[in-house]
Coordinates of C-alpha atoms in Angstrom, one line a residue:
Chain A
M24 CA -0.2 -0.4 0.2
L25 CA 2.7 2.5 1.0
K26 CA 4.1 1.6 -3.4
I27 CA 1.1 3.7 -4.8
I28 CA 0.5 6.2 -2.0
A29 CA 4.1 7.2 -2.8
G30 CA 3.7 6.0 -6.2
R31 CA 0.8 8.6 -6.3
I32 CA 2.7 11.7 -4.7
L33 CA 5.1 11.1 -7.6
Q34 CA 2.3 11.7 -9.8
A35 CA 1.1 14.5 -9.2
I36 CA 4.9 16.2 -8.7
P37 CA 4.4 16.5 -12.4
V38 CA 1.3 18.0 -12.6
I39 CA 1.7 20.2 -10.4
L40 CA 4.9 21.7 -12.4
A41 CA 2.5 21.5 -15.5
I42 CA -0.1 23.9 -13.2
I43 CA 2.8 26.6 -12.8
T44 CA 4.6 26.4 -16.4
L45 CA 1.4 26.3 -18.3
T46 CA 0.5 30.0 -15.4
F47 CA 4.0 31.5 -15.8
F48 CA 4.2 31.3 -19.6
M49 CA 0.5 32.3 -20.7
V50 CA 0.4 35.1 -18.7
R51 CA 3.4 36.4 -19.9
L52 CA 2.9 35.8 -23.1
S53 CA -0.4 37.9 -22.2
P54 CA -1.1 40.2 -23.9
G55 CA -0.2 44.0 -22.2
D56 CA 2.6 44.8 -19.0
P57 CA 2.3 45.2 -14.7
F58 CA 3.0 48.8 -15.9
S59 CA 0.2 49.2 -19.5
N60 CA -2.7 50.6 -17.1
E61 CA 0.0 53.9 -15.5
K62 CA 1.3 57.0 -17.3
I63 CA 5.0 57.1 -17.1
S64 CA 8.2 57.7 -19.2
A65 CA 10.0 55.1 -21.0
E66 CA 12.9 55.5 -19.2
T67 CA 10.4 55.0 -15.6
R68 CA 9.6 52.1 -17.2
A69 CA 12.8 50.5 -18.2
R70 CA 14.2 51.2 -14.7
L71 CA 11.4 49.0 -12.8
N72 CA 11.9 45.9 -15.4
A73 CA 15.1 45.9 -14.2
H74 CA 14.1 46.2 -10.5
Y75 CA 12.0 43.9 -11.0
G76 CA 14.2 41.5 -13.3
L77 CA 11.5 41.8 -16.9
D78 CA 14.1 42.7 -18.2
K79 CA 15.7 39.1 -18.4
P80 CA 15.7 36.2 -20.6
L81 CA 12.0 34.5 -20.2
W82 CA 13.8 31.1 -19.8
E83 CA 16.3 32.5 -16.5
Q84 CA 13.0 34.8 -15.6
Y85 CA 11.1 31.6 -15.5
A86 CA 14.1 29.6 -13.6
H87 CA 14.3 31.5 -11.3
Y88 CA 10.7 32.6 -10.5
L89 CA 10.0 28.2 -10.2
A90 CA 13.2 28.1 -7.4
G91 CA 11.4 30.9 -4.9
L92 CA 8.2 28.5 -5.0
P93 CA 9.2 25.9 -2.5
F94 CA 10.0 28.6 0.2
G95 CA 6.1 30.0 -0.7
D96 CA 7.9 32.5 -2.2
F97 CA 5.9 34.1 -5.4
G98 CA 8.0 37.4 -6.0
P99 CA 6.8 40.8 -5.2
A100 CA 2.9 42.1 -5.9
I101 CA 3.7 44.9 -8.3
T102 CA 0.3 46.6 -7.8
H103 CA 1.1 46.8 -3.4
P104 CA 5.2 48.1 -3.3
G105 CA 7.0 46.3 -0.3
W106 CA 4.7 43.8 -0.5
T107 CA 4.6 40.5 -2.2
V108 CA 2.1 37.4 -3.2
G109 CA 3.6 35.0 -0.7
E110 CA 2.5 37.6 2.2
L111 CA -0.6 38.6 1.1
I112 CA -1.5 34.8 0.7
A113 CA -0.6 34.2 3.8
E114 CA -2.7 36.7 5.6
R115 CA -6.5 34.8 3.5
I116 CA -5.8 31.8 4.3
P117 CA -7.2 31.8 7.7
V118 CA -10.5 33.8 6.5
S119 CA -11.0 31.1 3.1
L120 CA -10.2 27.1 4.7
E121 CA -12.5 29.5 8.1
L122 CA -15.0 29.3 5.1
G123 CA -14.2 26.6 2.5
G124 CA -14.2 23.8 6.1
W125 CA -17.5 24.6 7.7
A126 CA -18.6 24.6 4.3
L127 CA -17.4 21.2 3.9
L128 CA -18.9 20.4 7.5
V129 CA -22.3 21.0 6.1
A130 CA -22.5 19.5 3.2
C131 CA -21.2 16.6 4.3
T132 CA -23.7 16.4 6.8
V133 CA -26.6 17.9 5.3
G134 CA -25.9 16.0 2.8
I135 CA -25.5 12.7 4.1
L136 CA -27.9 12.2 6.6
A137 CA -30.3 13.5 3.3
G138 CA -29.5 10.7 1.5
L139 CA -30.2 8.7 4.3
I140 CA -32.9 9.1 4.5
A141 CA -33.7 9.0 1.4
S142 CA -32.8 5.3 1.0
I143 CA -34.9 3.3 3.6
K144 CA -37.8 3.5 1.5
P145 CA -36.6 4.2 -1.7
N146 CA -39.4 5.4 -3.5
T147 CA -42.1 7.1 -1.7
V148 CA -42.4 10.3 0.2
S149 CA -38.7 10.0 2.6
D150 CA -37.7 9.5 -1.0
W151 CA -38.7 12.2 -3.1
L152 CA -38.9 14.8 -0.5
P153 CA -35.2 15.3 0.1
M154 CA -34.6 14.3 -3.0
G155 CA -36.8 17.0 -4.6
F156 CA -34.5 19.3 -2.2
S157 CA -31.6 18.5 -3.5
M158 CA -32.6 19.1 -8.0
I159 CA -33.1 22.6 -5.9
G160 CA -29.9 23.6 -4.5
I161 CA -28.1 21.8 -8.0
C162 CA -30.7 24.1 -10.3
L163 CA -30.2 27.3 -7.7
P164 CA -26.3 27.8 -7.9
T165 CA -24.5 29.5 -4.9
F166 CA -24.8 33.5 -6.6
V167 CA -29.1 33.1 -6.2
L168 CA -28.6 31.1 -3.0
G169 CA -26.5 33.5 -1.5
P170 CA -28.9 36.5 -2.7
L171 CA -32.0 35.0 -1.7
L172 CA -30.8 33.3 1.1
V173 CA -29.2 37.3 3.0
L174 CA -32.8 38.7 2.0
F175 CA -35.1 35.4 3.8
F176 CA -32.9 36.2 6.8
G177 CA -30.8 39.0 6.8
L178 CA -32.7 41.9 5.1
Y179 CA -36.6 39.5 6.0
L180 CA -36.2 38.1 10.4
E181 CA -32.7 40.7 10.3
W182 CA -31.3 36.6 12.2
F183 CA -27.6 38.2 10.7
N184 CA -25.2 40.2 9.0
V185 CA -25.9 40.8 5.3
W186 CA -22.3 40.9 5.4
G187 CA -19.2 41.2 6.5
W188 CA -17.4 38.2 9.0
I189 CA -16.4 39.4 12.2
L190 CA -18.8 37.6 14.8
P191 CA -18.9 34.7 15.3
Q192 CA -23.0 34.3 13.5
D193 CA -22.1 35.7 11.0
R194 CA -20.0 32.6 9.8
I195 CA -22.9 30.9 9.5
L196 CA -25.1 32.8 6.2
P197 CA -21.8 32.5 4.5
S198 CA -21.0 29.2 5.1
T199 CA -24.1 28.0 5.0
T200 CA -25.1 28.6 1.1
L201 CA -21.5 27.9 0.3
G202 CA -21.9 23.6 2.1
L203 CA -26.4 23.7 0.9
C204 CA -25.7 23.9 -3.1
Y205 CA -22.2 20.5 -2.7
A206 CA -24.5 18.9 0.0
A207 CA -27.6 18.3 -2.9
Y208 CA -24.8 16.7 -5.0
I209 CA -23.2 14.3 -1.6
A210 CA -27.4 13.4 -1.4
R211 CA -27.7 12.0 -4.7
L212 CA -24.6 10.4 -4.3
T213 CA -25.6 8.6 -1.0
R214 CA -28.8 8.2 -1.6
G215 CA -26.7 6.0 -4.9
S216 CA -24.2 4.4 -3.4
M217 CA -27.0 3.4 -0.1
V218 CA -29.3 2.2 -2.8
E219 CA -27.2 0.1 -4.6
V220 CA -25.8 -2.1 -1.7
I221 CA -28.6 -2.3 0.6
K222 CA -29.6 -4.9 -2.0
Q223 CA -25.7 -7.2 -1.3
D224 CA -26.4 -10.6 -0.3
Y225 CA -24.0 -9.1 3.5
I226 CA -26.7 -7.4 3.8
R227 CA -29.5 -10.1 3.9
T228 CA -27.1 -12.2 5.8
A229 CA -27.3 -10.2 8.7
R230 CA -30.9 -8.8 8.4
A231 CA -31.4 -13.0 8.6
K232 CA -28.6 -13.6 11.7
G233 CA -31.1 -11.0 13.6
V234 CA -29.1 -7.3 13.6
P235 CA -31.0 -4.4 14.1
F236 CA -32.5 -2.6 11.6
Y237 CA -30.3 1.2 12.0
R238 CA -27.2 -0.9 12.7
I239 CA -27.9 -2.7 9.7
F240 CA -28.1 0.7 8.6
S241 CA -26.0 3.0 10.0
I242 CA -22.6 0.1 10.8
H243 CA -23.0 -1.9 7.0
A244 CA -24.7 -0.8 5.0
L245 CA -22.5 2.9 4.8
R246 CA -19.3 1.5 5.6
N247 CA -19.7 0.6 2.2
A248 CA -22.1 2.4 0.3
L249 CA -19.2 6.3 1.9
P250 CA -16.3 5.4 -0.9
P251 CA -18.6 7.7 -3.7
V252 CA -19.0 9.8 -1.8
L253 CA -15.5 10.3 -0.5
S254 CA -14.5 9.8 -4.3
F255 CA -16.6 12.9 -4.9
L256 CA -14.7 15.2 -2.6
G257 CA -11.6 15.6 -4.7
P258 CA -14.4 17.3 -7.3
A259 CA -16.1 19.2 -4.6
A260 CA -13.1 21.1 -3.3
A261 CA -12.5 22.4 -6.7
G262 CA -16.1 23.8 -6.2
L263 CA -15.4 25.1 -3.4
V264 CA -12.4 26.9 -4.6
S265 CA -14.3 28.6 -7.3
G266 CA -18.2 28.7 -5.0
S267 CA -15.6 30.7 -2.2
F268 CA -14.7 33.8 -5.4
V269 CA -18.8 33.8 -4.8
I270 CA -20.4 34.1 -1.3
E271 CA -16.8 36.5 -0.6
T272 CA -17.8 38.5 -3.4
I273 CA -21.2 38.6 -1.7
F274 CA -20.6 38.8 2.0
Q275 CA -17.9 40.8 1.6
I276 CA -15.4 38.1 3.4
P277 CA -11.8 39.3 3.2
G278 CA -10.6 36.2 2.4
L279 CA -8.5 34.9 -0.7
G280 CA -11.4 34.7 -3.2
Q281 CA -12.4 37.9 -2.9
M282 CA -8.3 39.0 -3.3
F283 CA -9.2 36.1 -6.7
V284 CA -11.3 38.4 -8.2
E285 CA -10.7 42.2 -7.7
S286 CA -7.2 40.8 -9.1
A287 CA -8.4 39.6 -12.2
L288 CA -10.8 43.0 -12.7
N289 CA -8.0 45.3 -11.9
N290 CA -5.4 42.7 -14.4
D291 CA -3.4 42.5 -12.1
H292 CA -1.5 40.2 -13.3
T293 CA 1.6 39.4 -10.5
I294 CA -1.6 37.5 -8.3
L295 CA -3.3 36.5 -10.1
M296 CA -0.2 33.8 -11.3
G297 CA 0.8 34.0 -7.2
L298 CA -2.6 32.5 -6.5
T299 CA -3.6 30.4 -9.6
I300 CA -1.1 28.4 -8.5
F301 CA -1.3 27.9 -5.1
Y302 CA -5.0 26.7 -5.9
G303 CA -3.8 24.6 -8.2
T304 CA -1.8 22.8 -5.7
L305 CA -4.6 23.2 -3.5
V306 CA -6.8 21.2 -4.9
I307 CA -4.3 18.3 -6.3
G308 CA -3.4 17.9 -3.2
F309 CA -6.8 17.9 -1.8
N310 CA -7.6 15.0 -4.4
L311 CA -4.4 14.0 -3.6
A312 CA -5.4 13.2 0.4
V313 CA -8.8 11.6 -1.1
D314 CA -7.2 9.3 -3.1
I315 CA -4.9 7.2 -0.4
L316 CA -7.8 7.9 1.9
L317 CA -9.6 6.0 0.0
T318 CA -6.8 3.3 -0.8
I319 CA -6.4 3.1 3.4
I320 CA -10.4 2.0 3.2
N321 CA -11.2 -0.3 1.2
P322 CA -8.9 -2.9 0.1
K323 CA -10.2 -3.6 -2.9
I324 CA -9.1 -0.3 -4.8
S325 CA -5.4 -1.5 -3.4
N326 CA -5.0 -5.1 -3.9
Q327 CA -6.5 -4.0 -8.4
Q328 CA -4.3 -1.9 -8.1
S329 CA -1.0 -3.6 -6.7
R330 CA -1.9 -6.2 -10.1
S331 CA -2.0 -4.8 -12.7
Chain B
M25 CA -43.0 -4.4 -34.3
S26 CA -41.2 -0.8 -33.5
S27 CA -38.1 0.1 -34.1
P28 CA -35.5 1.5 -30.8
Q29 CA -35.8 4.9 -31.8
Q30 CA -39.7 4.9 -31.7
Q31 CA -39.5 3.0 -28.3
A32 CA -36.9 5.2 -26.9
L33 CA -40.0 8.2 -28.2
R34 CA -42.9 6.9 -26.9
R35 CA -40.7 6.0 -23.6
F36 CA -40.2 9.9 -23.1
S37 CA -43.9 10.7 -24.4
K38 CA -44.5 8.4 -21.4
N39 CA -42.1 11.1 -19.2
R40 CA -44.5 13.3 -18.3
A41 CA -42.0 15.8 -15.8
S42 CA -39.4 15.4 -18.8
V43 CA -42.4 16.5 -21.4
C44 CA -42.9 20.2 -19.0
A45 CA -39.7 20.0 -18.7
L46 CA -39.0 20.0 -23.0
F47 CA -42.2 22.8 -22.2
V48 CA -41.0 24.7 -20.5
L49 CA -37.8 25.2 -22.2
L50 CA -39.7 25.9 -25.9
T51 CA -41.5 28.2 -24.1
L52 CA -38.8 30.5 -23.3
I53 CA -36.0 29.7 -25.6
L54 CA -38.6 31.2 -27.4
A55 CA -40.1 34.1 -25.4
C56 CA -36.2 34.3 -25.6
V57 CA -36.2 35.0 -28.9
I58 CA -38.7 36.8 -30.0
G59 CA -40.2 38.6 -27.9
P60 CA -37.0 41.3 -27.8
F61 CA -38.8 42.3 -31.4
F62 CA -41.6 42.4 -29.2
S63 CA -41.0 44.8 -27.0
P64 CA -41.2 48.3 -27.2
Y65 CA -38.2 49.8 -25.8
T66 CA -34.6 47.9 -26.5
H67 CA -32.4 46.4 -23.9
D68 CA -29.4 49.2 -23.9
E69 CA -32.3 51.8 -23.8
Q70 CA -32.2 54.5 -20.4
N71 CA -34.7 56.2 -19.2
L72 CA -32.9 57.8 -16.4
N73 CA -36.4 59.9 -15.3
L74 CA -37.6 56.7 -15.1
G75 CA -35.8 55.4 -12.5
A76 CA -36.2 52.0 -10.7
V77 CA -39.9 51.8 -10.6
A78 CA -41.4 47.9 -10.0
P79 CA -43.3 45.6 -11.8
N80 CA -46.8 47.3 -13.3
A81 CA -48.1 47.5 -16.6
Q82 CA -46.0 49.4 -18.7
H83 CA -42.7 47.6 -17.1
W84 CA -43.8 43.7 -16.3
F85 CA -41.1 42.9 -15.0
G86 CA -40.1 46.7 -13.2
T87 CA -36.7 48.8 -14.5
D88 CA -33.4 49.2 -13.6
V89 CA -31.6 51.5 -11.5
L90 CA -30.8 53.1 -15.2
G91 CA -35.3 53.4 -16.2
R92 CA -34.3 50.2 -19.1
D93 CA -37.1 47.4 -19.1
L94 CA -36.7 44.8 -17.1
L95 CA -38.1 42.1 -19.2
T96 CA -36.4 43.6 -22.9
R97 CA -33.3 42.9 -20.7
T98 CA -34.2 39.4 -19.1
L99 CA -34.9 37.7 -22.7
H100 CA -32.5 40.2 -23.8
G101 CA -29.3 38.6 -22.2
G102 CA -31.5 35.5 -22.2
R103 CA -30.5 34.9 -26.3
I104 CA -26.8 36.2 -24.8
S105 CA -27.1 32.6 -22.7
F106 CA -29.0 30.6 -24.6
L107 CA -27.0 31.3 -27.4
V108 CA -23.5 31.3 -24.9
G109 CA -25.3 27.5 -23.0
I110 CA -25.3 26.0 -27.7
I111 CA -22.3 27.0 -28.7
A112 CA -19.8 26.0 -26.4
T113 CA -21.2 23.2 -25.4
F114 CA -20.2 23.1 -29.9
V115 CA -17.8 22.8 -29.1
S116 CA -17.1 21.1 -26.3
L117 CA -18.7 17.8 -28.3
T118 CA -16.9 18.2 -31.4
V119 CA -14.0 17.9 -29.3
G120 CA -14.7 15.2 -27.6
V121 CA -16.4 12.9 -29.6
I122 CA -13.4 13.5 -31.7
Y123 CA -11.3 12.8 -29.1
G124 CA -13.2 9.8 -27.3
T125 CA -13.6 8.7 -30.5
I126 CA -9.6 8.2 -31.9
S127 CA -8.7 6.8 -27.6
G128 CA -11.1 4.3 -28.1
Y129 CA -10.6 3.0 -31.5
L130 CA -7.0 3.5 -31.6
G131 CA -6.9 1.9 -28.2
G132 CA -3.5 0.5 -26.1
R133 CA -1.3 2.9 -24.9
V134 CA -2.3 5.4 -27.2
D135 CA -5.6 4.8 -25.4
S136 CA -3.9 5.3 -22.2
A137 CA -2.0 8.0 -22.1
M138 CA -5.0 10.2 -23.7
M139 CA -7.1 8.9 -21.0
R140 CA -4.4 10.6 -18.3
L141 CA -4.1 14.1 -20.4
V142 CA -8.1 13.9 -19.6
D143 CA -7.5 12.4 -15.5
T144 CA -5.2 15.0 -15.5
I145 CA -7.0 17.5 -16.2
Y146 CA -10.4 16.8 -14.4
A147 CA -8.9 17.6 -11.9
L148 CA -7.6 20.6 -12.6
P149 CA -9.6 23.6 -10.7
F150 CA -10.1 24.3 -14.8
V151 CA -13.0 27.7 -13.3
I152 CA -9.7 29.4 -12.5
F153 CA -8.3 29.2 -15.1
V154 CA -10.6 29.6 -17.3
I155 CA -11.0 33.4 -15.3
L156 CA -7.2 34.1 -16.0
L157 CA -7.8 34.0 -19.7
M158 CA -10.9 35.4 -19.6
T159 CA -7.9 38.4 -17.6
L160 CA -5.4 38.2 -20.0
F161 CA -6.8 38.0 -23.5
G162 CA -9.3 40.7 -22.9
R163 CA -12.8 40.3 -21.9
N164 CA -14.5 38.9 -25.1
I165 CA -17.2 36.7 -25.9
L166 CA -16.2 34.6 -28.3
L167 CA -12.8 33.5 -26.1
L168 CA -15.8 32.4 -23.6
F169 CA -17.5 30.4 -25.6
A170 CA -13.5 28.3 -26.7
A171 CA -12.4 28.5 -22.7
I172 CA -15.9 27.2 -21.8
G173 CA -16.5 24.3 -24.2
M174 CA -12.7 24.2 -23.6
V175 CA -13.2 22.6 -20.1
E176 CA -16.5 21.1 -20.4
W177 CA -15.3 18.2 -23.6
L178 CA -13.5 16.0 -20.7
S179 CA -16.6 14.0 -19.9
M180 CA -18.1 13.8 -23.4
A181 CA -13.9 12.5 -24.4
R182 CA -15.0 9.9 -21.6
I183 CA -18.2 8.6 -22.0
V184 CA -18.0 8.0 -26.3
R185 CA -14.3 6.4 -26.0
G186 CA -16.7 4.2 -23.8
Q187 CA -19.3 3.3 -26.0
V188 CA -16.7 2.6 -28.8
L189 CA -14.5 0.8 -26.8
T190 CA -18.0 -2.0 -26.7
L191 CA -18.7 -1.0 -30.0
K192 CA -15.5 -1.8 -31.9
Q193 CA -15.4 -5.3 -30.8
Q194 CA -19.2 -5.2 -32.5
T195 CA -19.0 -8.0 -35.4
F196 CA -20.2 -5.1 -38.3
V197 CA -17.0 -3.2 -37.4
Q198 CA -14.3 -6.1 -38.2
A199 CA -16.3 -6.4 -40.7
A200 CA -15.9 -2.9 -42.1
R201 CA -12.3 -3.6 -41.6
C202 CA -11.9 -6.9 -42.5
M203 CA -13.4 -5.7 -45.9
G204 CA -10.8 -2.5 -45.7
Q205 CA -12.3 0.5 -44.7
S206 CA -10.4 3.2 -43.7
T207 CA -9.3 4.1 -39.8
T208 CA -11.5 7.1 -40.5
S209 CA -14.2 6.5 -42.4
I210 CA -15.2 3.6 -40.2
M211 CA -15.5 6.7 -37.6
S212 CA -18.0 8.9 -38.6
R213 CA -19.3 5.6 -40.7
H214 CA -20.2 3.4 -38.5
L215 CA -19.0 4.4 -35.0
L216 CA -20.9 7.8 -34.9
P217 CA -24.1 7.3 -35.8
N218 CA -24.1 4.0 -33.4
M219 CA -23.1 6.8 -30.9
L220 CA -25.6 9.9 -32.0
G221 CA -27.7 8.4 -29.5
I222 CA -25.9 8.7 -25.6
I223 CA -24.5 12.6 -27.4
V224 CA -26.9 13.7 -27.7
I225 CA -27.7 13.2 -24.6
Y226 CA -24.7 13.8 -22.7
A227 CA -25.2 16.8 -25.0
T228 CA -27.9 18.2 -23.3
L229 CA -26.4 17.8 -20.2
T230 CA -24.0 20.0 -21.0
V231 CA -25.8 22.9 -21.0
P232 CA -27.0 23.7 -17.7
N233 CA -23.4 23.3 -16.9
V234 CA -22.1 25.1 -20.1
M235 CA -25.0 28.1 -18.6
L236 CA -23.8 28.2 -15.4
L237 CA -20.6 28.3 -16.5
E238 CA -20.6 31.8 -18.8
A239 CA -24.2 32.6 -15.7
F240 CA -20.6 32.5 -12.7
I241 CA -18.4 34.2 -15.1
S242 CA -20.2 36.9 -15.5
F243 CA -21.9 36.5 -11.4
L244 CA -18.0 38.0 -10.6
G245 CA -18.3 40.7 -13.6
L246 CA -15.7 38.5 -15.9
G247 CA -17.5 37.7 -18.9
I248 CA -19.7 39.5 -20.4
Q249 CA -19.8 43.1 -20.5
A250 CA -21.9 45.9 -20.7
P251 CA -24.1 47.5 -22.5
N252 CA -24.5 43.9 -23.0
T253 CA -25.9 41.4 -20.6
S254 CA -26.4 38.3 -19.6
W255 CA -28.5 37.0 -16.6
G256 CA -25.3 36.1 -14.7
D257 CA -24.3 40.3 -15.6
L258 CA -28.3 40.7 -14.7
I259 CA -28.7 37.7 -11.5
Q260 CA -25.4 40.3 -10.3
S261 CA -26.5 43.1 -11.1
G262 CA -30.0 42.5 -8.8
A263 CA -28.2 40.9 -6.1
T264 CA -26.5 44.3 -5.3
T265 CA -29.9 46.4 -5.4
L266 CA -30.7 43.4 -2.8
E267 CA -32.8 45.2 -0.5
T268 CA -34.2 48.2 -1.5
H269 CA -35.7 47.0 -5.4
P270 CA -35.7 43.0 -4.8
W271 CA -37.5 42.6 -8.5
Q272 CA -34.0 43.4 -10.6
L273 CA -33.0 39.8 -9.0
F274 CA -35.6 37.9 -8.8
F275 CA -36.8 37.6 -12.3
P276 CA -33.6 37.2 -13.7
A277 CA -32.7 34.5 -10.9
M278 CA -36.5 33.1 -11.7
M279 CA -35.5 32.3 -14.9
F280 CA -32.6 31.7 -14.2
S281 CA -33.6 28.6 -12.2
L282 CA -35.8 27.5 -14.1
T283 CA -34.4 27.1 -17.4
L284 CA -31.0 24.9 -15.1
F285 CA -34.2 22.6 -14.0
A286 CA -35.8 22.2 -17.4
L287 CA -32.3 21.2 -19.0
N288 CA -31.4 19.4 -16.6
F289 CA -35.3 16.9 -16.3
L290 CA -34.9 16.6 -20.1
G291 CA -31.3 15.4 -18.9
D292 CA -32.7 12.5 -16.9
G293 CA -35.1 12.5 -19.3
L294 CA -33.9 11.4 -22.4
R295 CA -31.7 9.1 -20.7
D296 CA -34.3 7.3 -18.6
A297 CA -35.2 6.8 -22.9
F298 CA -32.8 6.3 -24.1
D299 CA -30.0 4.4 -21.6
P300 CA -33.2 2.1 -19.7
R301 CA -30.8 -0.1 -17.3

């Protein structure tokens, strides 16, 4: 098993390198440079380019950038004099991590519970109701659900602040909005895989032996129904990242997502480049962690792979 | 006896939710395409004296802050959203089908290398790359089509490859090969027609994803630029004036969600009808 895990990690490294290379050359070969918006003389521009090393050959710049990355050095933030991109990112990581963590918690608990309830008696009201809600969740994207929840809970009921990230209760509305959309997918996955598992022989055996229903359901079946749900968490992480762009914009949360959108609107290439690489690595890392977890909990996967 | 297509059509027409979805969808598309012609207003005609008014007899959906008629704007935005949905789906379809067919038909090492590439791209946070592309090379609508199409082709390629893998084992393909037909003509004459059903189903399921992605990017202000508009853009301006003019969010959001609902139900219904398992 260790061999498989090591193999997975080795597979991830070229992907991350590809992300870095692609992003770097896309940014550098695009029209315009960091100073194109400013009215400055050619002489000043040349001096600025020299200061930031932008006058060197592209390969040399690339090598220099690549060498700094393992140490979290994303280069200087040209639009924020005195700051490096790494410092700007580090300052905002805790906020986004907290939002993402809560959202993931909401997505998993609500999603798995709804899926379980739906799978107890398929094709009855207790199935249609949660599945109907999950269909609504899939069709209401975060940027529609967010404003609607704000309208109802923030402006009409006045339970929560409409925006901000200061008080503990400020966390509730954004995390729920972000989490619910993924809870909908997770509910469908859980239901589908539970319905399959319940049909299997070992469940019938357990029932024949007189194991209580709730125990069969929550332990015997759920355990084998979870791998498809777990493997969805990889793509869900990528989705949470892009969802956080919307949520942090709507609720004005000072996180990485807001920074990404702002720098995209302001054509701030250095920060965009750093954040793209950061997000890419993060998502690949999360996928890797999910993969390793799946290998550990499911001997079927690890046996298959060691044979091939 | 009837052909499998006729059977599938009969199964589809029995599924009430899907037929209803198809009807809703056609109504929405028709309204967006011909609606603006019958409107006394245009999507960018401002009336600053009027300002934002609630829905009334002259302006059924009300107006926005600049006094533009929201009904006309919503229908016009719908045109753009549907256009993006259809064109980008077509791009992803073309790329995905060609890629999947080649990969599945050639098989072996070529196949595993091509699929490894798909898996790798699948794991990337591609939304970020679409945004990066839009920022670096200008907010151009054609680029938006291409960028969205280029990230949505992956699942199509996977599905088509799976189909080709089973189809190429069948005797009629082997017969064609024995008779000396070239690889390209086997692909286009024998494989493609047999996959048409499944391609149509997954294209229907790709459209809502594409429209969602376009709306997402326009919501962030990185997609469609003023005075042009799309549903994502309208939802964004509605969300900013939520406190004072909630109807500006309500109508575009309703139209958009209705479309997503209809497309998802339609896709599910088609899948159940053509692919009964």
